[in-house]
PDB file of C-alpha atoms in Angstrom:
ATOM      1  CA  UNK A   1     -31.272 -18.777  36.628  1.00 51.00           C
ATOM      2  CA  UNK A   2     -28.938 -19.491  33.613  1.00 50.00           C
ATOM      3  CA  UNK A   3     -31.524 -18.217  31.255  1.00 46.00           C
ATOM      4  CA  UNK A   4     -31.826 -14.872  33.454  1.00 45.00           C
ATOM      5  CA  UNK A   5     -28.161 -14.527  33.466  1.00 47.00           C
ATOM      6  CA  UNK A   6     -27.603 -15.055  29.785  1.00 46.00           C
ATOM      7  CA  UNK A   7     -30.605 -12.370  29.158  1.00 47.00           C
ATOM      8  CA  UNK A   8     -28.271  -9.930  31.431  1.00 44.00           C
ATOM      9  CA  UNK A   9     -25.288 -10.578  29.756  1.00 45.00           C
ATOM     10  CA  UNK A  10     -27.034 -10.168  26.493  1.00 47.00           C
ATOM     11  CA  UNK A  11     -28.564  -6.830  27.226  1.00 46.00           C
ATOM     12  CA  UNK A  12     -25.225  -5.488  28.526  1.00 43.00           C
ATOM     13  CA  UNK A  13     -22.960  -6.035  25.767  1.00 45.00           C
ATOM     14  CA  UNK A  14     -25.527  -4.508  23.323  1.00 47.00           C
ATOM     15  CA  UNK A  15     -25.859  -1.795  25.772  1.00 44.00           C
ATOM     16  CA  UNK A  16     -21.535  -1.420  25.583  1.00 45.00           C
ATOM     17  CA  UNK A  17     -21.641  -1.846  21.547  1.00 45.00           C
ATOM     18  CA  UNK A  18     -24.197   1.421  21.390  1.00 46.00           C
ATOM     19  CA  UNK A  19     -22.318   3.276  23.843  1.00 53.00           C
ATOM     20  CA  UNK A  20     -19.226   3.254  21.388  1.00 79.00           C
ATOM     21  CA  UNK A  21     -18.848   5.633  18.832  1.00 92.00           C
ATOM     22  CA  UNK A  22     -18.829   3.780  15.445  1.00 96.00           C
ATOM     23  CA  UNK A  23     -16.073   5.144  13.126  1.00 98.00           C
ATOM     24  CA  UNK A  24     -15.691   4.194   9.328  1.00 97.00           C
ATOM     25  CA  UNK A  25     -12.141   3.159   8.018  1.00 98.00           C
ATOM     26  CA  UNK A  26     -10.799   3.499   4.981  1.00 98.00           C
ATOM     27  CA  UNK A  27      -7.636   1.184   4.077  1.00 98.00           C
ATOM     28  CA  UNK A  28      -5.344   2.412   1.251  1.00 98.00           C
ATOM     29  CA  UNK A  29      -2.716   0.358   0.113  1.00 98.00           C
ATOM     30  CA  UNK A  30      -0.193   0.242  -2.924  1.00 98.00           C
ATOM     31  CA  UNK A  31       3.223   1.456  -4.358  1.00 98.00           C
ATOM     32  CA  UNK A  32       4.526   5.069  -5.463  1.00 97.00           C
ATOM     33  CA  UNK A  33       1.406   6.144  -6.743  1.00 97.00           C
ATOM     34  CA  UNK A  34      -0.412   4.764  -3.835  1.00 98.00           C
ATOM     35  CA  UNK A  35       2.556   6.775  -1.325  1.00 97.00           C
ATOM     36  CA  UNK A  36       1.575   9.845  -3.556  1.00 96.00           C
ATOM     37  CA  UNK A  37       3.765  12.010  -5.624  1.00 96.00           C
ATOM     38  CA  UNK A  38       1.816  15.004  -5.588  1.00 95.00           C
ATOM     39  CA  UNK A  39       4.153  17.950  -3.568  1.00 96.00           C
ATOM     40  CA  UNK A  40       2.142  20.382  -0.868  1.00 95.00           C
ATOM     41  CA  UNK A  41       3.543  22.865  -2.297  1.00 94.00           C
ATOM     42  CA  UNK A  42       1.684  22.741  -5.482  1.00 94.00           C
ATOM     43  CA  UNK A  43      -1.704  22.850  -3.731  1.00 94.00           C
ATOM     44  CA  UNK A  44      -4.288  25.200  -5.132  1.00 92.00           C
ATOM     45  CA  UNK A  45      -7.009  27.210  -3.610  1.00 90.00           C
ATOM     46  CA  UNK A  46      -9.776  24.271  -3.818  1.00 91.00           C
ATOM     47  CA  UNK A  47      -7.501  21.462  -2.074  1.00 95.00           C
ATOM     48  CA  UNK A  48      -7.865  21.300   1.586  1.00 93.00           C
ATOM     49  CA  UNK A  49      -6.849  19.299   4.096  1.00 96.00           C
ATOM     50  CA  UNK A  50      -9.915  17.395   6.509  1.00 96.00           C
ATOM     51  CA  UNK A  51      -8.674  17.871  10.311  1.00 95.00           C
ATOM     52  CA  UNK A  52     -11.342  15.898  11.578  1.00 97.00           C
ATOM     53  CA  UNK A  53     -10.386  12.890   9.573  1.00 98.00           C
ATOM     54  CA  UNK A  54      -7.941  10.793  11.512  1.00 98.00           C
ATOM     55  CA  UNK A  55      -5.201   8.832   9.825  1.00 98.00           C
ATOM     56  CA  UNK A  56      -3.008   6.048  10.933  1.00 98.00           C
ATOM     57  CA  UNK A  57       0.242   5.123   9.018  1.00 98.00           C
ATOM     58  CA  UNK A  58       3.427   2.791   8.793  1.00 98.00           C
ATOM     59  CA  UNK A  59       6.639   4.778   8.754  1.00 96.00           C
ATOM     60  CA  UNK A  60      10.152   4.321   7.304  1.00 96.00           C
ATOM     61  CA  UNK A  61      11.737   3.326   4.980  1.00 95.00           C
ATOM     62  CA  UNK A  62       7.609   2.732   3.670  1.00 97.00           C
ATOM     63  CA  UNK A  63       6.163   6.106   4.821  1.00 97.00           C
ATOM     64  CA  UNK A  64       8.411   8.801   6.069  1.00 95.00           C
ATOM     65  CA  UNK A  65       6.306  12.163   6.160  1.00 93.00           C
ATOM     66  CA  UNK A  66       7.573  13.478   9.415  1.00 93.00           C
ATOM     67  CA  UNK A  67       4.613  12.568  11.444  1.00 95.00           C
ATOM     68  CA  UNK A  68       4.955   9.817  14.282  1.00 96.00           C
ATOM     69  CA  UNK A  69       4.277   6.190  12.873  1.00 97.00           C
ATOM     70  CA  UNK A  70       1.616   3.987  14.349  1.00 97.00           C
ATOM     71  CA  UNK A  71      -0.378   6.437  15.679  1.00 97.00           C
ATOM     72  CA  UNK A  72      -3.591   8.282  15.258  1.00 98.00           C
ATOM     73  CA  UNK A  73      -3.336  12.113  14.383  1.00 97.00           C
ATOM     74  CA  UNK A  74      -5.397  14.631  12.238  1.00 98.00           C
ATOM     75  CA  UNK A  75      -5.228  14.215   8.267  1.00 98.00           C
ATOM     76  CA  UNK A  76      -1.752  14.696   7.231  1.00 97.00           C
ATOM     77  CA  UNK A  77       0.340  14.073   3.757  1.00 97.00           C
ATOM     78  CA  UNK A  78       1.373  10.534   4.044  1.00 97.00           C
ATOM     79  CA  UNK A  79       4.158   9.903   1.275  1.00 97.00           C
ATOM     80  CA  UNK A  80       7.874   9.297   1.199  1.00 96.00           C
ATOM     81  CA  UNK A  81       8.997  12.960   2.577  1.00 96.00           C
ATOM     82  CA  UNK A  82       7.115  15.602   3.919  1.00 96.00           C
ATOM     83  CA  UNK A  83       6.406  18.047   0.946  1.00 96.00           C
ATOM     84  CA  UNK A  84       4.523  15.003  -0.687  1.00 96.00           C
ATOM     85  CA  UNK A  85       1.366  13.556  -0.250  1.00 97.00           C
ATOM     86  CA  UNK A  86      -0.940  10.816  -1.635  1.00 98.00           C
ATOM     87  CA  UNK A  87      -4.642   9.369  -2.087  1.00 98.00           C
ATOM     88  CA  UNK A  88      -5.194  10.110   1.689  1.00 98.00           C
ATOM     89  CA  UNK A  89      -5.919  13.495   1.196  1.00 98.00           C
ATOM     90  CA  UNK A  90      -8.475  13.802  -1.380  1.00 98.00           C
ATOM     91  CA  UNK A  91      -9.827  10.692  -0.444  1.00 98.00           C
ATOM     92  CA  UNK A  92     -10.443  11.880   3.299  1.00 98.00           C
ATOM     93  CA  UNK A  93     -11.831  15.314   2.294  1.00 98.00           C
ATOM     94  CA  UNK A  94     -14.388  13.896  -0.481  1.00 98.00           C
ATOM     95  CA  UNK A  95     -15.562  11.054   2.428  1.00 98.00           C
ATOM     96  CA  UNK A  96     -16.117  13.821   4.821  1.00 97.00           C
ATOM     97  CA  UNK A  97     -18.000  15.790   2.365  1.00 97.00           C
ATOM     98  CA  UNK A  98     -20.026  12.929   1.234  1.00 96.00           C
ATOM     99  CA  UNK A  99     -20.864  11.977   4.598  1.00 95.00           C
ATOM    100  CA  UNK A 100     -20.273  14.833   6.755  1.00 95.00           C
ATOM    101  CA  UNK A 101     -22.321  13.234  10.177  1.00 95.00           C
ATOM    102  CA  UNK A 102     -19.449   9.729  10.492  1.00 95.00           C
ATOM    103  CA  UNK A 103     -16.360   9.766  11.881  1.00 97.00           C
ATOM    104  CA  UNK A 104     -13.477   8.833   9.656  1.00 98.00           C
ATOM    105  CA  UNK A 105     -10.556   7.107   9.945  1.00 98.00           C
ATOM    106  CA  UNK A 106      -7.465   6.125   7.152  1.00 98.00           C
ATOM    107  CA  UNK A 107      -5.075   3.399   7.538  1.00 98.00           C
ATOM    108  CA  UNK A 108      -2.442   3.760   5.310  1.00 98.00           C
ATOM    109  CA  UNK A 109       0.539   1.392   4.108  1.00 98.00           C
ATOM    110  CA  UNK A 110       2.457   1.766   0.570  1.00 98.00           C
ATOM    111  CA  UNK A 111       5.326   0.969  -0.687  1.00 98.00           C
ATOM    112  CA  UNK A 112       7.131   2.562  -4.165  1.00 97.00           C
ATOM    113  CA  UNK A 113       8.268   0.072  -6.716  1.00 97.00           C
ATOM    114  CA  UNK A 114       6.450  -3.027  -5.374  1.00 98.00           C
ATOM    115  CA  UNK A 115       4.661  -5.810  -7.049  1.00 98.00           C
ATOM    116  CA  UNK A 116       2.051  -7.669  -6.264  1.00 98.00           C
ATOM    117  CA  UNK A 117       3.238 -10.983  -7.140  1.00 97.00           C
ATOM    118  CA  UNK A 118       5.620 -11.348  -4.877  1.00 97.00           C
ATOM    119  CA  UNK A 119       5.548  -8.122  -2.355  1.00 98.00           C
ATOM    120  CA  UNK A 120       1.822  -8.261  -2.074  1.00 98.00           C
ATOM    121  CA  UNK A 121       1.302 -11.666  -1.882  1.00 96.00           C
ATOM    122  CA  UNK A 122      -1.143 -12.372   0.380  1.00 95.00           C
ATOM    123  CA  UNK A 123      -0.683 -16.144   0.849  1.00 90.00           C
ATOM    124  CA  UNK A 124      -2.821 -19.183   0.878  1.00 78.00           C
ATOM    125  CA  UNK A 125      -4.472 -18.172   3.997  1.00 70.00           C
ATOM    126  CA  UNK A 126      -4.044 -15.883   7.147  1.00 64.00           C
ATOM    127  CA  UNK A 127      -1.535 -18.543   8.924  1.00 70.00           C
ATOM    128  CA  UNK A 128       0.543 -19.506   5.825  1.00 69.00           C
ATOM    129  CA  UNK A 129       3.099 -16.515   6.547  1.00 69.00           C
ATOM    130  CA  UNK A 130       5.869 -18.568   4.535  1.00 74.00           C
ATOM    131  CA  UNK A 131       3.824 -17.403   1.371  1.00 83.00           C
ATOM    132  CA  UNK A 132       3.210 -14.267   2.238  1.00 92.00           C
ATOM    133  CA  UNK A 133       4.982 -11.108   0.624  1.00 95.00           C
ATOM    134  CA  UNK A 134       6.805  -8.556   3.136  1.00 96.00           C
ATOM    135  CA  UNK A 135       4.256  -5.738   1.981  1.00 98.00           C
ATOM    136  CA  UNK A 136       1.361  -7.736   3.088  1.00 97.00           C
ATOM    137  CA  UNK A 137       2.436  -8.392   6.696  1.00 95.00           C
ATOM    138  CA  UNK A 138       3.430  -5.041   7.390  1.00 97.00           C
ATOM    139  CA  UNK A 139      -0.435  -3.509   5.781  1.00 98.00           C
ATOM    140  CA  UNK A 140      -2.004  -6.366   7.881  1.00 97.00           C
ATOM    141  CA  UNK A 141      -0.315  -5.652  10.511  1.00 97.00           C
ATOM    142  CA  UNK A 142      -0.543  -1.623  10.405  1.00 98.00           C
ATOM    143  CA  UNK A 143      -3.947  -2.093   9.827  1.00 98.00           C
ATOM    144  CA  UNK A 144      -4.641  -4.672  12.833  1.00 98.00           C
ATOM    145  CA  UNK A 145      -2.839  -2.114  15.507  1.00 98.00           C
ATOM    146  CA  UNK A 146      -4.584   0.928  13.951  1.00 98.00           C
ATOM    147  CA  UNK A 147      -8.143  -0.843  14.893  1.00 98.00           C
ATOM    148  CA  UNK A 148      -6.773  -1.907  18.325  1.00 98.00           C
ATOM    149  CA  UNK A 149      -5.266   1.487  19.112  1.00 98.00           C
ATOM    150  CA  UNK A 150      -9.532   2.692  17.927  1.00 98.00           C
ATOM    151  CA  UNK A 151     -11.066   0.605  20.238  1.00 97.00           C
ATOM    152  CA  UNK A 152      -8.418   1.026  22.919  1.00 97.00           C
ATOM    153  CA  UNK A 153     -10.026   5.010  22.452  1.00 95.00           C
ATOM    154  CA  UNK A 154     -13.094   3.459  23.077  1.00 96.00           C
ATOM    155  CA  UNK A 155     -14.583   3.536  19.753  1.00 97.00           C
ATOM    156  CA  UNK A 156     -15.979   0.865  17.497  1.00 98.00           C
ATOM    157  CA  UNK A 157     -14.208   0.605  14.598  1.00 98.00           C
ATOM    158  CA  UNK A 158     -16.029  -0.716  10.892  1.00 97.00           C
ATOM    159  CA  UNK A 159     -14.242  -1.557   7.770  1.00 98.00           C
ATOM    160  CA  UNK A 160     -15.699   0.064   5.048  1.00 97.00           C
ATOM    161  CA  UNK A 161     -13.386   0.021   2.014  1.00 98.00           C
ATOM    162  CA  UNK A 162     -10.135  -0.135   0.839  1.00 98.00           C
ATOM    163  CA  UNK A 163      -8.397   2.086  -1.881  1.00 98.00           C
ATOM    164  CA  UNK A 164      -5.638   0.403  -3.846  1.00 98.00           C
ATOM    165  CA  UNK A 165      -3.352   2.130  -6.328  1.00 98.00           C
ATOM    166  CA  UNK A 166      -0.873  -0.708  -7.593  1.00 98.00           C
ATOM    167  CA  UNK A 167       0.270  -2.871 -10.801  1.00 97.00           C
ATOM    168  CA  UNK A 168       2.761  -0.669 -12.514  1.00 97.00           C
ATOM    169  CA  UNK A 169       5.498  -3.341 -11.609  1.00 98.00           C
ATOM    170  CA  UNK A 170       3.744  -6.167 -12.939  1.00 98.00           C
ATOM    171  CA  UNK A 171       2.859  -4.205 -15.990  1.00 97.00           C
ATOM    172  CA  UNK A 172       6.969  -3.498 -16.005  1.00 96.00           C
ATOM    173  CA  UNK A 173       7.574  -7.056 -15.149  1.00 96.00           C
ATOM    174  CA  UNK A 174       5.764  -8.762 -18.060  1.00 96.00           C
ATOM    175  CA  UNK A 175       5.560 -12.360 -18.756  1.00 97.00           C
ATOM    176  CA  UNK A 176       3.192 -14.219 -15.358  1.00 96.00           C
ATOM    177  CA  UNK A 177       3.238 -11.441 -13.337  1.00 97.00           C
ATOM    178  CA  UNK A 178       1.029  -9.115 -16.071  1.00 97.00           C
ATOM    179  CA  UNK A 179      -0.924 -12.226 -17.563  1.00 97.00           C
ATOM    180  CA  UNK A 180      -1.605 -13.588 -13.986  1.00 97.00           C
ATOM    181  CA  UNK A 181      -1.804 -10.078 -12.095  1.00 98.00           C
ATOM    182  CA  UNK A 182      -6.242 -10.573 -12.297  1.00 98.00           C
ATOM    183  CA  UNK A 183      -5.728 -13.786 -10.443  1.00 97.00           C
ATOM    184  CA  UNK A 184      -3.371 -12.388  -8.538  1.00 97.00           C
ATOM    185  CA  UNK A 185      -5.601  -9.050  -7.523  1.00 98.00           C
ATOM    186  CA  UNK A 186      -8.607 -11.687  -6.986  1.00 98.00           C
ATOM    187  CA  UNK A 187      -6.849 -13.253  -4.805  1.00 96.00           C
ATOM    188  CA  UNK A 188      -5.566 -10.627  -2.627  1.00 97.00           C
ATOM    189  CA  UNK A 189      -8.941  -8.719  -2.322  1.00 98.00           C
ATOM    190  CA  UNK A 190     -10.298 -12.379  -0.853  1.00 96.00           C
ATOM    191  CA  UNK A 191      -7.434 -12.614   1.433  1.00 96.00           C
ATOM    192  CA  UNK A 192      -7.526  -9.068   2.849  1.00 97.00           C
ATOM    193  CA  UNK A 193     -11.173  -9.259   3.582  1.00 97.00           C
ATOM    194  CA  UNK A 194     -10.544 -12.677   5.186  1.00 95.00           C
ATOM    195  CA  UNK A 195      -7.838 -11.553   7.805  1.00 95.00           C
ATOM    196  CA  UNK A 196      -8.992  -8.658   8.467  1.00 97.00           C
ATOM    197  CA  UNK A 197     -13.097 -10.112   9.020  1.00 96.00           C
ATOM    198  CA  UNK A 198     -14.167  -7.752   7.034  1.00 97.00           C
ATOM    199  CA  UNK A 199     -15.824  -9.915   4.226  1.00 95.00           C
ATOM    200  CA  UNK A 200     -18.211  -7.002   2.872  1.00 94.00           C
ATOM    201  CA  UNK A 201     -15.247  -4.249   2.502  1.00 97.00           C
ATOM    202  CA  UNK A 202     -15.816  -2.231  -0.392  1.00 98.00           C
ATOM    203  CA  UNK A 203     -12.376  -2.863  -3.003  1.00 98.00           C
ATOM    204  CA  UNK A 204     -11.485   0.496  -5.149  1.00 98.00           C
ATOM    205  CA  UNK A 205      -9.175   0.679  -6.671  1.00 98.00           C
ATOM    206  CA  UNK A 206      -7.594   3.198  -9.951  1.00 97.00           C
ATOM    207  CA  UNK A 207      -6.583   2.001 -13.509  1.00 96.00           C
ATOM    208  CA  UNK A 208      -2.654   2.217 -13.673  1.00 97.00           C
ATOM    209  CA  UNK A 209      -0.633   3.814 -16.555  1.00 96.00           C
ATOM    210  CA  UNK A 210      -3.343   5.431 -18.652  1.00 93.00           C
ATOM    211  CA  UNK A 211      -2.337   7.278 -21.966  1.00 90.00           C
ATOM    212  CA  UNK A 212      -0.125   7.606 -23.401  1.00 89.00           C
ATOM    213  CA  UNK A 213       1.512   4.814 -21.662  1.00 91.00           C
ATOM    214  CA  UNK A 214       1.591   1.634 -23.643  1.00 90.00           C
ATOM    215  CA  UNK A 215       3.099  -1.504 -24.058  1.00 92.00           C
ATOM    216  CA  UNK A 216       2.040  -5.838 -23.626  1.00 94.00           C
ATOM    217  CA  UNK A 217       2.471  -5.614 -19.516  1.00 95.00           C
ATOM    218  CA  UNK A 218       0.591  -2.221 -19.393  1.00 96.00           C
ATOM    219  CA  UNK A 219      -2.566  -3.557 -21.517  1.00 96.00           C
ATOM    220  CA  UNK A 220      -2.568  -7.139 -19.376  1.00 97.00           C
ATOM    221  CA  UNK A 221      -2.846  -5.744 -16.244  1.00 97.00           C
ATOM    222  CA  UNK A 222      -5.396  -2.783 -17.740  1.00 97.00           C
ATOM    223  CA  UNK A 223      -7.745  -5.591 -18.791  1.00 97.00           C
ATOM    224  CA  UNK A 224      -6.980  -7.646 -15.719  1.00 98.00           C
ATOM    225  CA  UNK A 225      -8.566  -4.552 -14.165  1.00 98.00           C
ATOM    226  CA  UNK A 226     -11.349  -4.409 -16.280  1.00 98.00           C
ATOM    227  CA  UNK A 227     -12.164  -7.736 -15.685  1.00 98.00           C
ATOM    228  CA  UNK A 228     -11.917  -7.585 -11.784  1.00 98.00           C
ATOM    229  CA  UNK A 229     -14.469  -4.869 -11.190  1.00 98.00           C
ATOM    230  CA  UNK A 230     -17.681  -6.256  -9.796  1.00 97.00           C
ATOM    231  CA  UNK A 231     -20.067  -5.287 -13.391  1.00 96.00           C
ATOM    232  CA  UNK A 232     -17.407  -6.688 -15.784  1.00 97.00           C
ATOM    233  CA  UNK A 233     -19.585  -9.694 -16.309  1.00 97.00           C
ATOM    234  CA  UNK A 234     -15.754 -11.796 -16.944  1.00 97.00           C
ATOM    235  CA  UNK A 235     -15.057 -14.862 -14.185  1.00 97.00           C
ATOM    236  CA  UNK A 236     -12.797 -12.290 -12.674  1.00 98.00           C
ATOM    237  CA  UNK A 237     -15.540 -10.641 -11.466  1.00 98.00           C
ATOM    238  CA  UNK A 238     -15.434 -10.136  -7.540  1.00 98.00           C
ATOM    239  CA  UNK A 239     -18.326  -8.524  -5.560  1.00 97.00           C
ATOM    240  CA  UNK A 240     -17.781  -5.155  -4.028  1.00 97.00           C
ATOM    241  CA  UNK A 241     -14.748  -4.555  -6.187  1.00 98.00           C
ATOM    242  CA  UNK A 242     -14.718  -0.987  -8.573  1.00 98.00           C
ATOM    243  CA  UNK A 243     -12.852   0.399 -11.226  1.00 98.00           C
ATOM    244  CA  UNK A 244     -12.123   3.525 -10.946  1.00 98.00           C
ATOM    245  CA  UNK A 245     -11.031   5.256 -14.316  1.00 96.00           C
ATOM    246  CA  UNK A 246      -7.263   7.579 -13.951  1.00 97.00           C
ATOM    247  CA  UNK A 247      -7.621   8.764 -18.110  1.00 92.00           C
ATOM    248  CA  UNK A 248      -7.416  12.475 -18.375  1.00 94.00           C
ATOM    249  CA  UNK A 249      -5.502  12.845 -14.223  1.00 97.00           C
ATOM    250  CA  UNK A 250      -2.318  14.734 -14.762  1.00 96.00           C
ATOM    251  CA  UNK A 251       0.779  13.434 -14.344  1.00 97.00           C
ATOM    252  CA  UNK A 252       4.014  14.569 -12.848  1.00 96.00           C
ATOM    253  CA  UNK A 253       5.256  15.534 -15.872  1.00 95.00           C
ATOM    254  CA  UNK A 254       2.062  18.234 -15.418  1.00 94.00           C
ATOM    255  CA  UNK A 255       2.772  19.826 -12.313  1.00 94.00           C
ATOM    256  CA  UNK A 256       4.318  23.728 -11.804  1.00 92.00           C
ATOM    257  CA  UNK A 257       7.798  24.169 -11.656  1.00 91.00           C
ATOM    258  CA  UNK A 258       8.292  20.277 -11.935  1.00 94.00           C
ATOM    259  CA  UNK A 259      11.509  18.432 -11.370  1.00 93.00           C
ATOM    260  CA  UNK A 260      10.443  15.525 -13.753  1.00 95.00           C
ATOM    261  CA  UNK A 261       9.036  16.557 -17.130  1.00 95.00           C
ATOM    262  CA  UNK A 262       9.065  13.219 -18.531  1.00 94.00           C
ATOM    263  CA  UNK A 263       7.222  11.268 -15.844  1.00 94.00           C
ATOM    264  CA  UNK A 264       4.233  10.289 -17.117  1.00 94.00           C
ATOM    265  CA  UNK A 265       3.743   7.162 -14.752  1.00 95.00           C
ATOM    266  CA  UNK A 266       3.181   8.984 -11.723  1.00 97.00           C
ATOM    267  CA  UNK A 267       0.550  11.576 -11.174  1.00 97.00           C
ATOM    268  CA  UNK A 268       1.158  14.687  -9.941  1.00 97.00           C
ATOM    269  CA  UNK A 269      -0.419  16.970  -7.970  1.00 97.00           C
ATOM    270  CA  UNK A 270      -3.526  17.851  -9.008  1.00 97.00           C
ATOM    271  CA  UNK A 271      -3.663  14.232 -10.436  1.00 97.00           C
ATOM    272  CA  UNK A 272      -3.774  12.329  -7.255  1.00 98.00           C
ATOM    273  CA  UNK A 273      -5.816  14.687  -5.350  1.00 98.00           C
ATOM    274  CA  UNK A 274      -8.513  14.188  -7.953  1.00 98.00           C
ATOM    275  CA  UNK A 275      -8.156  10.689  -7.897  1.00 98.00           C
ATOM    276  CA  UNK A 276      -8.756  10.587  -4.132  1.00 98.00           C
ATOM    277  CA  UNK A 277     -12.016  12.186  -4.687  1.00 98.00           C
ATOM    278  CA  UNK A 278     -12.632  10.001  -7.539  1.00 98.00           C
ATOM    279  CA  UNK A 279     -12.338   7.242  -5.119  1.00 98.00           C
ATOM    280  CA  UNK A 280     -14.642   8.351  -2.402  1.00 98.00           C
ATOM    281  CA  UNK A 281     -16.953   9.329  -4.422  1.00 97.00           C
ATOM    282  CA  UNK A 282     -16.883   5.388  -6.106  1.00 96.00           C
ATOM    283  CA  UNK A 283     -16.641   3.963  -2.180  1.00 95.00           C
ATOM    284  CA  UNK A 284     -19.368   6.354  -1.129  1.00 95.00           C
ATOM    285  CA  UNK A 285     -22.130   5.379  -4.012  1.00 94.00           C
ATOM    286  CA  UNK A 286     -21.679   1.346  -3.118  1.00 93.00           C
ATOM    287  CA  UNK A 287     -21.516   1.767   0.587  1.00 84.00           C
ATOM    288  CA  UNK A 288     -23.581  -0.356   3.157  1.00 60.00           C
ATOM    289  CA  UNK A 289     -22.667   0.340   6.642  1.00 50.00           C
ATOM    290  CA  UNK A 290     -21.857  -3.374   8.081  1.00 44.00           C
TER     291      UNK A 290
END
């Protein structure tokens, strides 16, 4: 009788798992060129927004594009203010291009000006909350309610990969945090697939300051980088984590009838659209559906 029963409630929760509607999520995570400094108003005749890509963001004082916090809508420009946008946008469009028959979701969480070191730090584990940086509670915990709020909707929700745009303050910070910021990313792509139990989640993430930035901080955490990406062949190396290359994206500095003509840390419009697609298109040629 117990083996009958077990056989029943076998067959019916495979039965409810293929009933749901699997839907792909994307994390992205980061600081100001993560939030996006591109402006909306700057967008040219081959940038479009996705509608059938949902997103799912933290709000102020982290996220404040006008849009309700916490809670799923159509694609939408995800940055500090409203007439900005970041990595969601190209990012979502490429990943519905690429794979036009999935349903995709974004959970986003940045912060401008944070480090990694200290803001980001993940911890020693999932319970050691003492260690953990302010930035990394609220992403873990954004992301935890977005995939609650999914199957709550009654679809079945699959980490696919995050997109991380981060390290200019450790490169500004010098000394441990640039030297140590490999370790450091190491580290926090471990932990993030660890709380989140999603242990094959594909890590992309964009080289920061690329020419003509320079300086000791800059190249230390460019190399530390270099040596994290999955074919770098250092000890660094960490499966499922890619590179992607930013040399050549324009910069604020760039953009039409710009406020900041010297900002050539941030990139601007066309800049961080094109490295959204950059990074789909990376996620899309390593992905294995879990």
């Amino acid at each position: 009788m117990r083996f009958f029963l077990l056989c029943f409630l076998f067959t019916f929760f495979n039965d409810y798992l293929n009933a749901q509607e699997k839907i792909e999520v994307y994390l992205i995570g980061g600081q100001s060129n993560a939030t996006g400094q591109g402006y909306v108003s700057n967008f040219s005749e081959d940038m479009r927004v996705e509608s059938s890509v949902l997103i799912f963001h933290s709000g102020p004082p982290h996220l404040q594009c006008g849009f309700a916090s916490l809670s799923w809508h159509p694609l939408h420009q995800a940055s500090e203010s409203p007439d900005r946008f970041g990595l969601e946008l190209g990012l979502g469009y490429k990943l519905h291009e690429l794979r036009p028959k999935a349903k995709i979701a974004i959970i986003k969480h940045a912060h401008s000006g944070t480090n990694l070191y200290s803001q980001w730090d993940p911890g020693r584990s999932g319970k050691d909350f003492s260690g953990q940086g302010e930035q990394y509670q609220i992403f873990i915990k954004t992301v935890k309610i977005g995939l609650d709020s999914l199957r709550k909707k009654g679809y079945l929700p699959v980490i696919i990969g995050m997109a991380w745009q981060q390290g200019e303050s450790d490169a500004d910070k010098g000394g441990i945090a640039s030297s140590r910021y490999g370790k450091n990313l190491k580290r926090f792509i471990h932990r993030v697939r660890s709380d989140l139990n999603a242990r094959k989640m594909l890590f992309v993430y964009g080289h920061v300051y690329p020419p003509p930035n320079l300086g000791k901080g800059i190249l230390e955490v460019r190399k530390a980088q270099r040596d994290i990406d999955q074919q770098s062949g250092s000890s660094l190396a960490t499966k499922g984590a890619f590179l992607v290359s930013t040399d050549g994206l324009s910069f604020r500095a760039n953009d039409r009838n710009t406020k900041y003509p010297n900002d050539f840390v941030h990139f601007g419009t066309s800049g961080i659209w094109k490295l959204g697609l950059r990074m789909a298109t990376e996620m899309n040629r390593h992905f294995t559906m879990q």
